[in-house]
Amino acid sequence: METKEYSASEARAYILGCFAEQGDFSEIVDEQKLGEMVDAVMALDAAFMKETGADEGAVYDDDAAYDYMHEKMCQKFSEHKMYMLRLVEDYMDYNERYLDSLGLIDWE
């Protein structure tokens, strides 16, 4: 598989498209708020990768990443705290699909 370059804007569009296709969050928040949430969780994922060295080749610990993002998303969007478990989990699935489509995941 050919490896392509990561694009944050394309990843965002892909992830938002997945959320739209799933449809559950459109009943909870409007499109703008969902965009804010996706922007925030993407930024947290990038921060986690930087803090743990995963952006430099260290192993990305899915469980630790989930805990990190979930905790901070619950703080940032406390009015939607009950939905953050699902949002972060779905984000991780959609982001993984995007990365895999580019050939950027090493399945060791």
mmCIF file of C-alpha atoms in Angstrom:
data_model
loop_
_atom_site.group_PDB
_atom_site.id
_atom_site.type_symbol
_atom_site.label_atom_id
_atom_site.label_comp_id
_atom_site.label_asym_id
_atom_site.label_seq_id
_atom_site.Cartn_x
_atom_site.Cartn_y
_atom_site.Cartn_z
ATOM 1 C CA MET A 1 0.000 0.000 0.000
ATOM 2 C CA GLU A 2 1.278 3.423 -0.899
ATOM 3 C CA THR A 3 1.741 5.738 2.060
ATOM 4 C CA LYS A 4 0.228 9.188 1.645
ATOM 5 C CA GLU A 5 0.837 12.340 3.640
ATOM 6 C CA TYR A 6 -1.366 13.165 6.641
ATOM 7 C CA SER A 7 -3.543 16.253 6.346
ATOM 8 C CA ALA A 8 -5.264 17.573 9.476
ATOM 9 C CA SER A 9 -7.943 19.307 7.422
ATOM 10 C CA GLU A 10 -8.663 16.136 5.419
ATOM 11 C CA ALA A 11 -8.681 14.084 8.629
ATOM 12 C CA ARG A 12 -11.147 16.542 10.174
ATOM 13 C CA ALA A 13 -13.420 16.393 7.130
ATOM 14 C CA TYR A 14 -13.256 12.585 7.088
ATOM 15 C CA ILE A 15 -14.020 12.318 10.818
ATOM 16 C CA LEU A 16 -16.903 14.806 10.630
ATOM 17 C CA GLY A 17 -18.248 12.853 7.656
ATOM 18 C CA CYS A 18 -18.178 9.668 9.712
ATOM 19 C CA PHE A 19 -20.046 11.374 12.558
ATOM 20 C CA ALA A 20 -22.623 12.715 10.076
ATOM 21 C CA GLU A 21 -23.059 9.272 8.545
ATOM 22 C CA GLN A 22 -23.494 7.715 11.987
ATOM 23 C CA GLY A 23 -26.049 10.407 12.814
ATOM 24 C CA ASP A 24 -26.297 9.973 16.590
ATOM 25 C CA PHE A 25 -24.618 13.231 17.548
ATOM 26 C CA SER A 26 -26.815 15.344 15.260
ATOM 27 C CA GLU A 27 -29.608 14.717 17.770
ATOM 28 C CA ILE A 28 -27.424 15.976 20.641
ATOM 29 C CA VAL A 29 -25.416 18.921 19.286
ATOM 30 C CA ASP A 30 -25.544 21.120 16.225
ATOM 31 C CA GLU A 31 -23.005 20.901 13.415
ATOM 32 C CA GLN A 32 -20.944 23.813 14.737
ATOM 33 C CA LYS A 33 -20.655 22.333 18.249
ATOM 34 C CA LEU A 34 -19.707 18.934 16.833
ATOM 35 C CA GLY A 35 -17.007 20.664 14.782
ATOM 36 C CA GLU A 36 -15.697 22.322 17.956
ATOM 37 C CA MET A 37 -15.647 18.962 19.708
ATOM 38 C CA VAL A 38 -13.796 17.274 16.856
ATOM 39 C CA ASP A 39 -11.277 20.123 16.736
ATOM 40 C CA ALA A 40 -10.727 19.782 20.487
ATOM 41 C CA VAL A 41 -10.316 16.010 20.486
ATOM 42 C CA MET A 42 -7.938 16.170 17.522
ATOM 43 C CA ALA A 43 -5.832 18.762 19.362
ATOM 44 C CA LEU A 44 -5.811 16.580 22.479
ATOM 45 C CA ASP A 45 -4.757 13.551 20.450
ATOM 46 C CA ALA A 46 -1.876 15.561 18.966
ATOM 47 C CA ALA A 47 -0.881 16.790 22.438
ATOM 48 C CA PHE A 48 -0.957 13.233 23.799
ATOM 49 C CA MET A 49 1.227 12.029 20.944
ATOM 50 C CA LYS A 50 3.722 14.827 21.555
ATOM 51 C CA GLU A 51 3.811 14.231 25.330
ATOM 52 C CA THR A 52 4.341 10.473 24.933
ATOM 53 C CA GLY A 53 6.697 10.630 21.951
ATOM 54 C CA ALA A 54 4.276 8.760 19.702
ATOM 55 C CA ASP A 55 4.737 11.520 17.138
ATOM 56 C CA GLU A 56 8.438 10.569 17.035
ATOM 57 C CA GLY A 57 7.937 6.815 16.691
ATOM 58 C CA ALA A 58 7.152 5.673 20.238
ATOM 59 C CA VAL A 59 4.272 3.237 20.623
ATOM 60 C CA TYR A 60 0.832 4.862 20.711
ATOM 61 C CA ASP A 61 -1.004 3.455 23.748
ATOM 62 C CA ASP A 62 -4.695 3.445 22.760
ATOM 63 C CA ASP A 63 -5.943 2.997 26.318
ATOM 64 C CA ALA A 64 -3.814 5.799 27.733
ATOM 65 C CA ALA A 65 -4.739 8.050 24.812
ATOM 66 C CA TYR A 66 -8.426 7.349 25.356
ATOM 67 C CA ASP A 67 -8.192 8.118 29.094
ATOM 68 C CA TYR A 68 -6.254 11.330 28.413
ATOM 69 C CA MET A 69 -8.697 12.607 25.779
ATOM 70 C CA HIS A 70 -11.822 11.510 27.659
ATOM 71 C CA GLU A 71 -10.810 13.268 30.862
ATOM 72 C CA LYS A 72 -9.957 16.531 29.129
ATOM 73 C CA MET A 73 -13.017 16.454 26.850
ATOM 74 C CA CYS A 74 -15.273 15.970 29.897
ATOM 75 C CA GLN A 75 -13.702 19.054 31.447
ATOM 76 C CA LYS A 76 -13.929 21.152 28.289
ATOM 77 C CA PHE A 77 -17.473 20.105 27.354
ATOM 78 C CA SER A 78 -18.894 19.433 30.801
ATOM 79 C CA GLU A 79 -22.457 20.131 29.613
ATOM 80 C CA HIS A 80 -22.100 17.102 27.310
ATOM 81 C CA LYS A 81 -20.023 14.979 29.680
ATOM 82 C CA MET A 82 -22.345 11.971 29.385
ATOM 83 C CA TYR A 83 -21.623 11.744 25.642
ATOM 84 C CA MET A 84 -17.832 12.039 25.795
ATOM 85 C CA LEU A 85 -17.237 8.321 26.277
ATOM 86 C CA ARG A 86 -18.866 7.652 22.921
ATOM 87 C CA LEU A 87 -17.477 10.707 21.160
ATOM 88 C CA VAL A 88 -13.866 9.939 22.050
ATOM 89 C CA GLU A 89 -14.274 6.254 21.202
ATOM 90 C CA ASP A 90 -15.883 7.059 17.849
ATOM 91 C CA TYR A 91 -13.226 9.672 17.111
ATOM 92 C CA MET A 92 -10.483 7.127 17.742
ATOM 93 C CA ASP A 93 -12.160 4.618 15.415
ATOM 94 C CA TYR A 94 -12.697 7.177 12.642
ATOM 95 C CA ASN A 95 -9.188 8.587 12.957
ATOM 96 C CA GLU A 96 -7.736 5.082 12.810
ATOM 97 C CA ARG A 97 -9.711 4.407 9.625
ATOM 98 C CA TYR A 98 -8.417 7.638 8.104
ATOM 99 C CA LEU A 99 -4.799 6.866 9.028
ATOM 100 C CA ASP A 100 -5.131 3.291 7.773
ATOM 101 C CA SER A 101 -6.531 4.528 4.441
ATOM 102 C CA LEU A 102 -3.299 6.510 4.008
ATOM 103 C CA GLY A 103 -1.086 3.574 4.986
ATOM 104 C CA LEU A 104 0.136 5.407 8.071
ATOM 105 C CA ILE A 105 -0.561 2.725 10.671
ATOM 106 C CA ASP A 106 2.069 0.140 11.496
ATOM 107 C CA TRP A 107 0.187 -2.929 12.790
ATOM 108 C CA GLU A 108 3.035 -4.413 14.869
#
